[in-house]
GROMACS .gro file of C-alpha atoms in nm:
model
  314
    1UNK     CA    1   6.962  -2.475   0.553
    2UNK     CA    2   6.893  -2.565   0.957
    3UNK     CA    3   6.659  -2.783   1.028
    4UNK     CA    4   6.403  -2.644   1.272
    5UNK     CA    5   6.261  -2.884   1.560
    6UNK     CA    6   5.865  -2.986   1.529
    7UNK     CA    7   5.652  -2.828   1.724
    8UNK     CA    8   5.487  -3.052   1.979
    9UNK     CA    9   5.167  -3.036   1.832
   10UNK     CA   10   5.193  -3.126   1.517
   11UNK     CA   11   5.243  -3.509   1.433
   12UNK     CA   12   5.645  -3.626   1.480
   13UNK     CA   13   5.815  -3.664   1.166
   14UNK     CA   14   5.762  -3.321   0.986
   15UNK     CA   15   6.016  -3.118   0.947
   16UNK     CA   16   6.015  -2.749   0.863
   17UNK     CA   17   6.261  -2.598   0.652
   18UNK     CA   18   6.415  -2.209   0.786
   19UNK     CA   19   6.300  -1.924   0.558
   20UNK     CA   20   6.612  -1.716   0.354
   21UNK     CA   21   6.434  -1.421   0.520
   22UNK     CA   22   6.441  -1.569   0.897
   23UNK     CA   23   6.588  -1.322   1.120
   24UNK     CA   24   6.604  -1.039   0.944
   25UNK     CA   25   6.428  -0.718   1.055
   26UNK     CA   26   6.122  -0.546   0.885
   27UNK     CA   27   6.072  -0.163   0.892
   28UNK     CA   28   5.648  -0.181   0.904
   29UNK     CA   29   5.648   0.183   0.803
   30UNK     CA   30   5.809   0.118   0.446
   31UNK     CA   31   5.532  -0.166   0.381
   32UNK     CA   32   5.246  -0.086   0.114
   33UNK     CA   33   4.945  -0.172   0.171
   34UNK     CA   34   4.836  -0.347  -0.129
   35UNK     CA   35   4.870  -0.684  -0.264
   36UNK     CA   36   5.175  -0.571  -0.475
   37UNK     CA   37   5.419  -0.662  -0.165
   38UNK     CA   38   5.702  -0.918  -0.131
   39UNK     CA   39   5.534  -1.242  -0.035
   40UNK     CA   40   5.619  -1.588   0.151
   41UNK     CA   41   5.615  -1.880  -0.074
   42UNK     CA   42   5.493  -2.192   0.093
   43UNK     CA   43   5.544  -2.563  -0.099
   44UNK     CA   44   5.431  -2.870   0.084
   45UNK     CA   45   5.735  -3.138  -0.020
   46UNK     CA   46   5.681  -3.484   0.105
   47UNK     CA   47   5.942  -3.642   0.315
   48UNK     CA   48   6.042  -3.981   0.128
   49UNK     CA   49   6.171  -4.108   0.447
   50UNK     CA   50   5.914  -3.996   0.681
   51UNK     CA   51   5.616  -4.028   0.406
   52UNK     CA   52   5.380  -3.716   0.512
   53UNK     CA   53   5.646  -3.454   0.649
   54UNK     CA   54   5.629  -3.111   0.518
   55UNK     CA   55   5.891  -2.835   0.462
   56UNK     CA   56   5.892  -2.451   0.392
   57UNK     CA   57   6.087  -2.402   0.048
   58UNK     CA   58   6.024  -2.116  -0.222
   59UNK     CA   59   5.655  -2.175  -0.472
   60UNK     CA   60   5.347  -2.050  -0.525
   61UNK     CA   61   5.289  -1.752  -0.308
   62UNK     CA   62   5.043  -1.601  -0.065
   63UNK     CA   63   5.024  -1.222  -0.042
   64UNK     CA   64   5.081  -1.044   0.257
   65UNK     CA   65   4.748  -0.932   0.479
   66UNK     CA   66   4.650  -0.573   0.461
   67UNK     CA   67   4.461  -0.453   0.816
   68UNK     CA   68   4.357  -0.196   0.610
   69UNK     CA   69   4.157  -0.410   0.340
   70UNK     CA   70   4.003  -0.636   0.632
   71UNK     CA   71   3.861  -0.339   0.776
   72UNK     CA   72   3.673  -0.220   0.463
   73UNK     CA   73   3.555  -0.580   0.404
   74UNK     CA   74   3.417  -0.576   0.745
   75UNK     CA   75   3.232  -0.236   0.658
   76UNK     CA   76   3.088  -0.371   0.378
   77UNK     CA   77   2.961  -0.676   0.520
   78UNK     CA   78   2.800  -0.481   0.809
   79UNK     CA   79   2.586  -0.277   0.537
   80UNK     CA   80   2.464  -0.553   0.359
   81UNK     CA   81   2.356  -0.747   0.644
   82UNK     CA   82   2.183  -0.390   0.717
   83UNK     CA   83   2.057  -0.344   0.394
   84UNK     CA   84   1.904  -0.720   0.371
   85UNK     CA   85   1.774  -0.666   0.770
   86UNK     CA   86   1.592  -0.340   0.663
   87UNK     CA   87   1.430  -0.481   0.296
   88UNK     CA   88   1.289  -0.773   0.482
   89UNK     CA   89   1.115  -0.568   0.745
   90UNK     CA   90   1.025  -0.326   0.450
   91UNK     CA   91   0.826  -0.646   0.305
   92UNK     CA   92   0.682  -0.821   0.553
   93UNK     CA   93   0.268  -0.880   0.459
   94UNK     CA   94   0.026  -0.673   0.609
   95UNK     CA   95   0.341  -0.424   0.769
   96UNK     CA   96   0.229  -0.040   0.793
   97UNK     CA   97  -0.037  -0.088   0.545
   98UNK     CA   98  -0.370   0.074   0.516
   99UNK     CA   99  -0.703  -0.127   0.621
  100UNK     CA  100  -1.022  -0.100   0.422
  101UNK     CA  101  -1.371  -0.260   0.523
  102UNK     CA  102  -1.587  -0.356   0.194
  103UNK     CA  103  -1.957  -0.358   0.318
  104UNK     CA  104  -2.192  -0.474   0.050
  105UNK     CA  105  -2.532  -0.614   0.062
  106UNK     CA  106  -2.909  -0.452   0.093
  107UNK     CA  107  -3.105  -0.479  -0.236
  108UNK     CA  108  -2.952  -0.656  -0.516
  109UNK     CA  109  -3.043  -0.462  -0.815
  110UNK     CA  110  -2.718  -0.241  -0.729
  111UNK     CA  111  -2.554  -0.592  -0.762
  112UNK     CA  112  -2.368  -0.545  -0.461
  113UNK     CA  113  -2.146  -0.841  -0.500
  114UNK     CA  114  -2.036  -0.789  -0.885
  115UNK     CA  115  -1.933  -0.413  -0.709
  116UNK     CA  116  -1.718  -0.594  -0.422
  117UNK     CA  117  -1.550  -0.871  -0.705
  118UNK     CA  118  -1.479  -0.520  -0.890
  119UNK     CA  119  -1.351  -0.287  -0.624
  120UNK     CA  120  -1.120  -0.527  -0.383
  121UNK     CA  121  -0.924  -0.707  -0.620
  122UNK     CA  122  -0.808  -0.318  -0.736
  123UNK     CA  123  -0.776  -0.217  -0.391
  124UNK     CA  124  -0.567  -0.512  -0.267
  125UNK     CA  125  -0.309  -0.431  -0.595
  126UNK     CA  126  -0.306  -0.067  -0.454
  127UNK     CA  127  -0.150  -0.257  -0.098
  128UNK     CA  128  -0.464  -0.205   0.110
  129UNK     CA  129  -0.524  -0.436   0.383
  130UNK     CA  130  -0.921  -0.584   0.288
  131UNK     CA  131  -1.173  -0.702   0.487
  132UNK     CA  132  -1.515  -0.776   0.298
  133UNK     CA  133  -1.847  -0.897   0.436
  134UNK     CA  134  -2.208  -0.856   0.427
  135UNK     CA  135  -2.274  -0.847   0.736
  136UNK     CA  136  -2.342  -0.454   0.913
  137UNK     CA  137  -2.239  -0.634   1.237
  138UNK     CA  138  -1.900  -0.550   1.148
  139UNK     CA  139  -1.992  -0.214   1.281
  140UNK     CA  140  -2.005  -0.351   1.635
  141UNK     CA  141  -1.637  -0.476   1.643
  142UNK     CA  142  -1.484  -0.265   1.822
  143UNK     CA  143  -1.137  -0.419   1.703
  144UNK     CA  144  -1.221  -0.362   1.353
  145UNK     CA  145  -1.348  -0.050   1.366
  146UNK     CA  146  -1.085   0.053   1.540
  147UNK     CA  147  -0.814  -0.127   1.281
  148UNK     CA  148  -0.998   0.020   0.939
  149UNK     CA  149  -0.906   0.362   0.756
  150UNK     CA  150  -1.196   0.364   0.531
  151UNK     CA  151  -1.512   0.226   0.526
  152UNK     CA  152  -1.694   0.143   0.151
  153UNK     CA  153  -2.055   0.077   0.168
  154UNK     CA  154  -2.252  -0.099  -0.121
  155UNK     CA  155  -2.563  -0.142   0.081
  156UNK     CA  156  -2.917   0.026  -0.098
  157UNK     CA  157  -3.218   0.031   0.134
  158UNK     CA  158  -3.212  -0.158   0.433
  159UNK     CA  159  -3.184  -0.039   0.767
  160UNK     CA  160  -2.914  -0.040   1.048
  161UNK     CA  161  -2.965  -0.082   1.440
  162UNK     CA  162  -2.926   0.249   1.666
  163UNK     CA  163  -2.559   0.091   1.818
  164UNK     CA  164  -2.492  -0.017   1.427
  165UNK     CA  165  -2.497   0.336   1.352
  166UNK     CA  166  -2.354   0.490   1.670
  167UNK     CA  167  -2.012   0.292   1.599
  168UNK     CA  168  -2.018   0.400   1.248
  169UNK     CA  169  -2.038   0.727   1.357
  170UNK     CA  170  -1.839   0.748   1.637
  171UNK     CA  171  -1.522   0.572   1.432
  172UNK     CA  172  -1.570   0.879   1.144
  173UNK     CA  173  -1.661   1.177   1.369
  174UNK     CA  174  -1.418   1.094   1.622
  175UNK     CA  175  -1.140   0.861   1.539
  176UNK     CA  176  -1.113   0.964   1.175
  177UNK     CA  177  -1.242   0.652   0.986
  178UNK     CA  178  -1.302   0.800   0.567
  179UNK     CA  179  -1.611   0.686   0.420
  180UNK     CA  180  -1.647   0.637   0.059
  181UNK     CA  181  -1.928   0.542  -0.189
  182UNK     CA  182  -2.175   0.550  -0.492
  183UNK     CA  183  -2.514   0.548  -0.594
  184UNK     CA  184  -2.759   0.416  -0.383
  185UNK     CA  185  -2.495   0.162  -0.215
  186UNK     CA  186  -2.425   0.495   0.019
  187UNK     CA  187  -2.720   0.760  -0.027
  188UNK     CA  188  -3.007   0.530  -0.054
  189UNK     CA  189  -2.918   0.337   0.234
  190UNK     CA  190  -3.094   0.319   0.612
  191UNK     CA  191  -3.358   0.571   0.487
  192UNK     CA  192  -3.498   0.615   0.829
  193UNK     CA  193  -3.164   0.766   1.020
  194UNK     CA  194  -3.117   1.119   0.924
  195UNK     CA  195  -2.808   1.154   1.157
  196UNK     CA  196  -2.671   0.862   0.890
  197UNK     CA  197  -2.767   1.090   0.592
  198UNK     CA  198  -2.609   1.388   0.778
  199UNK     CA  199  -2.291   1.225   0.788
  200UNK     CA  200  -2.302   1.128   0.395
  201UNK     CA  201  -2.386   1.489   0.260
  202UNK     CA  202  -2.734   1.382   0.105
  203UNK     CA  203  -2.971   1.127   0.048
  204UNK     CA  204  -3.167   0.993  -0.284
  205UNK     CA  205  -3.505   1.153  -0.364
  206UNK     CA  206  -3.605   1.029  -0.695
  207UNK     CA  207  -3.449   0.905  -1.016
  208UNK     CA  208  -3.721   1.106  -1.311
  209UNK     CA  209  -3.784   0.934  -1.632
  210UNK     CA  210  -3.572   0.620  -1.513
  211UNK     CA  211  -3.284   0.523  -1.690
  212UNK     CA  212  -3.212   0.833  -1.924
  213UNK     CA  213  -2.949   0.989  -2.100
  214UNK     CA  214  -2.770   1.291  -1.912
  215UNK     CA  215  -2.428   1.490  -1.898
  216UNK     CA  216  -2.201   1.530  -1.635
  217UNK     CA  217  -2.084   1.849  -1.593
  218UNK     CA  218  -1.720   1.874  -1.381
  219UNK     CA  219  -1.698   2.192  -1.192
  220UNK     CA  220  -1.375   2.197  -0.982
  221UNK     CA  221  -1.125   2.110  -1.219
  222UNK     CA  222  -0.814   2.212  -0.968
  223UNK     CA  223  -0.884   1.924  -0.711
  224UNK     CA  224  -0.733   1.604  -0.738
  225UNK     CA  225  -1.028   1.367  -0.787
  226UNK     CA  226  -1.127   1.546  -1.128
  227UNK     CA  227  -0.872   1.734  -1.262
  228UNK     CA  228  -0.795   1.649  -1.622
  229UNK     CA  229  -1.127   1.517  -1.668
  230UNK     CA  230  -1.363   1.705  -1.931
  231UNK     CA  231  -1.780   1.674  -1.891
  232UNK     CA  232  -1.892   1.334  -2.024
  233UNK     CA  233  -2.261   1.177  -2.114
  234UNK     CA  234  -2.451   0.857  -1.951
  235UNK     CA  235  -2.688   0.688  -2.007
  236UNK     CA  236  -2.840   0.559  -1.694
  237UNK     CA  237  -3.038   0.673  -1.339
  238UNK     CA  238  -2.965   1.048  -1.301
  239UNK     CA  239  -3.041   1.115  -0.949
  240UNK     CA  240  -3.244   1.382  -0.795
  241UNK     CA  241  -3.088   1.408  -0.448
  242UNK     CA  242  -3.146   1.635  -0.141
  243UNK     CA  243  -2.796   1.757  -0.062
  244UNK     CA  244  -2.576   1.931   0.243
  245UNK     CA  245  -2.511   2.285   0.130
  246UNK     CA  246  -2.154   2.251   0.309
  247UNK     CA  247  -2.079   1.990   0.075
  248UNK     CA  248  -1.756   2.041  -0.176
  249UNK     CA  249  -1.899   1.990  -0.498
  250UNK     CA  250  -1.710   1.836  -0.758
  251UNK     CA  251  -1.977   1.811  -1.082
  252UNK     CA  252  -2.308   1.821  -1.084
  253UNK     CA  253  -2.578   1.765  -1.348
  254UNK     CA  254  -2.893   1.976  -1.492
  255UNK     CA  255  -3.229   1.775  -1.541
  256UNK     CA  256  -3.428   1.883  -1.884
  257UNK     CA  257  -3.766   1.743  -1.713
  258UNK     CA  258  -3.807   1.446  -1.860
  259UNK     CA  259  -4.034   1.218  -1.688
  260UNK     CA  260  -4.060   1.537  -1.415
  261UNK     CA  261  -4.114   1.918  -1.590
  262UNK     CA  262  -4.172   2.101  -1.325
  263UNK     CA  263  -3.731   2.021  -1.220
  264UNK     CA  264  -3.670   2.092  -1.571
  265UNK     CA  265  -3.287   2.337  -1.555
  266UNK     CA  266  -3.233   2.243  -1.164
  267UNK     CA  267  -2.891   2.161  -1.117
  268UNK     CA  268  -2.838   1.870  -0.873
  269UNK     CA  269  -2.462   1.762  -0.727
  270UNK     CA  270  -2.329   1.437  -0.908
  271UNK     CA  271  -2.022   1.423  -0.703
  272UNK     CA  272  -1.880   1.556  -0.377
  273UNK     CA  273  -1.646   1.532  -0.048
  274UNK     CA  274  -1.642   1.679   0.286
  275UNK     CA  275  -1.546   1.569   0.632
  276UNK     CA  276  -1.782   1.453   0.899
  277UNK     CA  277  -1.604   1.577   1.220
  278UNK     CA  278  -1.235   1.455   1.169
  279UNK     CA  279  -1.336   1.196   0.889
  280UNK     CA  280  -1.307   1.234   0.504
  281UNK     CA  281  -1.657   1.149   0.311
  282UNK     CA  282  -1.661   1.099  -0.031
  283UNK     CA  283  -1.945   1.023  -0.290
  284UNK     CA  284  -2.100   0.949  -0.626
  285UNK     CA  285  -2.415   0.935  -0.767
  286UNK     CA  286  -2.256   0.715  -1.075
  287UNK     CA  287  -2.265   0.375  -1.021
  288UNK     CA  288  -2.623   0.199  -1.062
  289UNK     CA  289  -2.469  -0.112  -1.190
  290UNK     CA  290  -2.112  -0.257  -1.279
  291UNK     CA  291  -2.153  -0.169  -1.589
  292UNK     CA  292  -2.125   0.199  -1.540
  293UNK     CA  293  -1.779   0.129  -1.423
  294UNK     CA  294  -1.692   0.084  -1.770
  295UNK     CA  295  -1.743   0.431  -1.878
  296UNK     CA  296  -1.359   0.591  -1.774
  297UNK     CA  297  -1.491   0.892  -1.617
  298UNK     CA  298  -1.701   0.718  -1.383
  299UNK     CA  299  -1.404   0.525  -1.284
  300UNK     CA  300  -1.134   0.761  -1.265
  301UNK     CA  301  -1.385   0.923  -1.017
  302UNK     CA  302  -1.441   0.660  -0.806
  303UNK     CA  303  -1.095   0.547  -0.731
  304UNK     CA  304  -0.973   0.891  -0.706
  305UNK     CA  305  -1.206   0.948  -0.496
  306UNK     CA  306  -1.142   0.637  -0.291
  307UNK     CA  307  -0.773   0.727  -0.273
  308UNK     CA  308  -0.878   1.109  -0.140
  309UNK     CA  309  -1.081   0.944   0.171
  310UNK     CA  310  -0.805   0.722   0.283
  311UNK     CA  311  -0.563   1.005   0.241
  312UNK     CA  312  -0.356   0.861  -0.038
  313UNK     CA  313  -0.447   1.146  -0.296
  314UNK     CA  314  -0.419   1.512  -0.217
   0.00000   0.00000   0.00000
C-alpha cells in the first residue's frame, strides 16, 4: 500500500495510509440515502518509529452523510427555537392581560378591606392585572384610568369631588371602562351626585326591619351571570332601592312589610347590568358583609358578574 506524502499542515512525521477504494469512481445516483450505506473505516495506529503518526487502515466505521437528513435536522431545530421564542413571549408577566382598579374605603361597617383581601387574591388567580387603593384620587390619573378595564368600588357613603367624578365618568361613558359592585360599596356611595347614581342604575333608599330574612328570586335564567342558579334565602339587609327602569334585571326580591307595611308585595331589583354609554355596569344588592360571600349564590353572582363587565363572560 503507497505511502501518501503529509500534508503541510499537519505536524511532520504522520503518515497516511491509501484507501482500497482510492481512485475508483462513484455513481451518486445509485447511493441511498440512509445510514445503511458502505462506509469508510478510520483506525488511528501509532507509528513506533515516529511515536504519534497516524494511518488510514480498515476499523470501526463512520456512516456516510445524508444532505437529506441534515436538512430535516435543520427544520426541526428552526421550530423549536420558534416554538421556545413564541412560549416565552406567551408568558411574560403582566403581557396582554386585563387591568382591574380595587377601590375600597368610605364607612367601615361594609368592611371594605376584608372585601378587597377577598376579591383580589381571586382576581389576580383569574390573570388580572390589580391595582388596589383607598384613595378616590386614583380617579384623577389619567394614566390609570386610561390603563384599567374595570373599575370595583367598595366605598359606602362618602362623597367624591366634581373632577373625581367627571374622570370616572368620562373613562365608562366614553372609553369603555366596566364598573362592577355590591351593596352599598356601589349604590350607597357619593349620595349627593345623581349623574353618579345615573351611571350605576339605582341608588339605596332604605333597608326595612334591618337585618331580616328574605328570598331571592332569579328571573333571567338564560344569561350568563345566573343561569343554573335556582332562588335562594338570606338572611341579612334586603334593600329597598330606587332603580333605572332601563336596567336588565337579573332577580329581584318581594318585601312582606316587615318593619315597613305599607311596601308589603313590592318587588324591588336584587341584581342587574346595563351599559353606561359604551361601558358595562354591573351590580348587587348582596353583599353587606364578607360573610355573605359565603352563601354560593351570592358568590357565583358576584364573580360572574365581575367576569360579564370586563368582558370575560358572555
Amino acid at each position: 500500500m503507497a505511502i501518501l506524502p503529509a500534508p503541510a499542515d499537519f505536524p511532520s512525521g504522520l503518515t497516511y495510509a491509501r484507501s482500497p477504494h482510492a481512485g475508483r469512481r462513484t455513481d451518486c445516483r445509485s447511493l441511498r440515502l440512509d445510514f445503511c450505506q458502505s462506509s469508510i473505516s478510520v483506525t488511528p495506529v501509532v507509528n513506533r518509529t515516529a511515536g504519534a503518526n497516524l494511518r488510514r487502515s480498515t476499523g470501526s466505521t463512520i456512516p456516510k452523510r445524508s444532505t437529506y437528513n441534515f436538512l430535516g435536522f435543520r427544520q426541526l431545530l428552526l421550530f423549536l427555537c420558534t416554538f421556545l421564542v413564541l412560549l416565552t413571549a406567551q408568558n411574560q408577566p403582566g403581557e396582554n392581560k386585563k387591568s382591574v382598579l380595587f377601590i375600597y374605603g368610605g364607612w367601615e361597617g361594609h368592611e371594605p378591606e376584608k372585601c378587597r383581601d377577598l376579591f383580589v387574591p381571586w382576581l389576580k388567580s383569574k390573570g388580572f392585572n390589580v391595582t388596589a387603593t383607598p384613595s378616590l384620587d386614583a380617579y384623577l390619573d389619567e394614566d390609570l384610568m386610561n390603563s384599567v378595564d374595570l373599575i370595583i368600588q367598595v366605598y359606602t357613603m362618602s362623597s367624591i369631588s366634581p373632577e373625581q367624578e367627571k374622570m370616572l365618568l368620562m373613562a365608562v361613558r366614553d372609553r369603555g371602562v366596566a364598573m362592577a359592585g355590591w351593596h352599598g360599596g356601589l349604590a350607597d356611595a357619593f349620595r349627593n351626585n345623581p349623574d353618579y347614581h345615573f351611571m350605576i342604575g339605582g341608588q339605596w333608599v332604605a333597608h326595612p326591619g334591618g337585618t331580616v330574612k328574605y328570598e331571592v328570586n332569579i328571573v333571567d335564567n338564560e344569561d350568563p351571570i345566573t343561569r343554573g342558579l335556582g332562588d335562594f334565602t338570606i338572611r341579612s339587609e334586603q334593600y329597598y332601592m330606587h332603580v333605572d327602569p332601563a336596567n336588565q334585571v337579573l332577580a329581584e326580591t318581594t318585601f312582606s312589610g316587615e318593619g315597613a307595611y305599607w311596601i308589603k308585595g313590592t318587588t324591588v331589583p336584587v341584581v342587574w347590568k346595563k351599559k353606561y354609554g359604551i361601558g358595562r355596569i354591573f351590580y348587587s344588592s348582596l353583599g353587606h358583609n364578607v360573610k355573605v360571600f359565603e352563601i354560593p349564590e351570592a358568590m357565583t353572582i358576584m364573580k360572574r358578574g365581575i367576569l360579564w363587565a370586563i368582558g370575560e363572560l358572555d
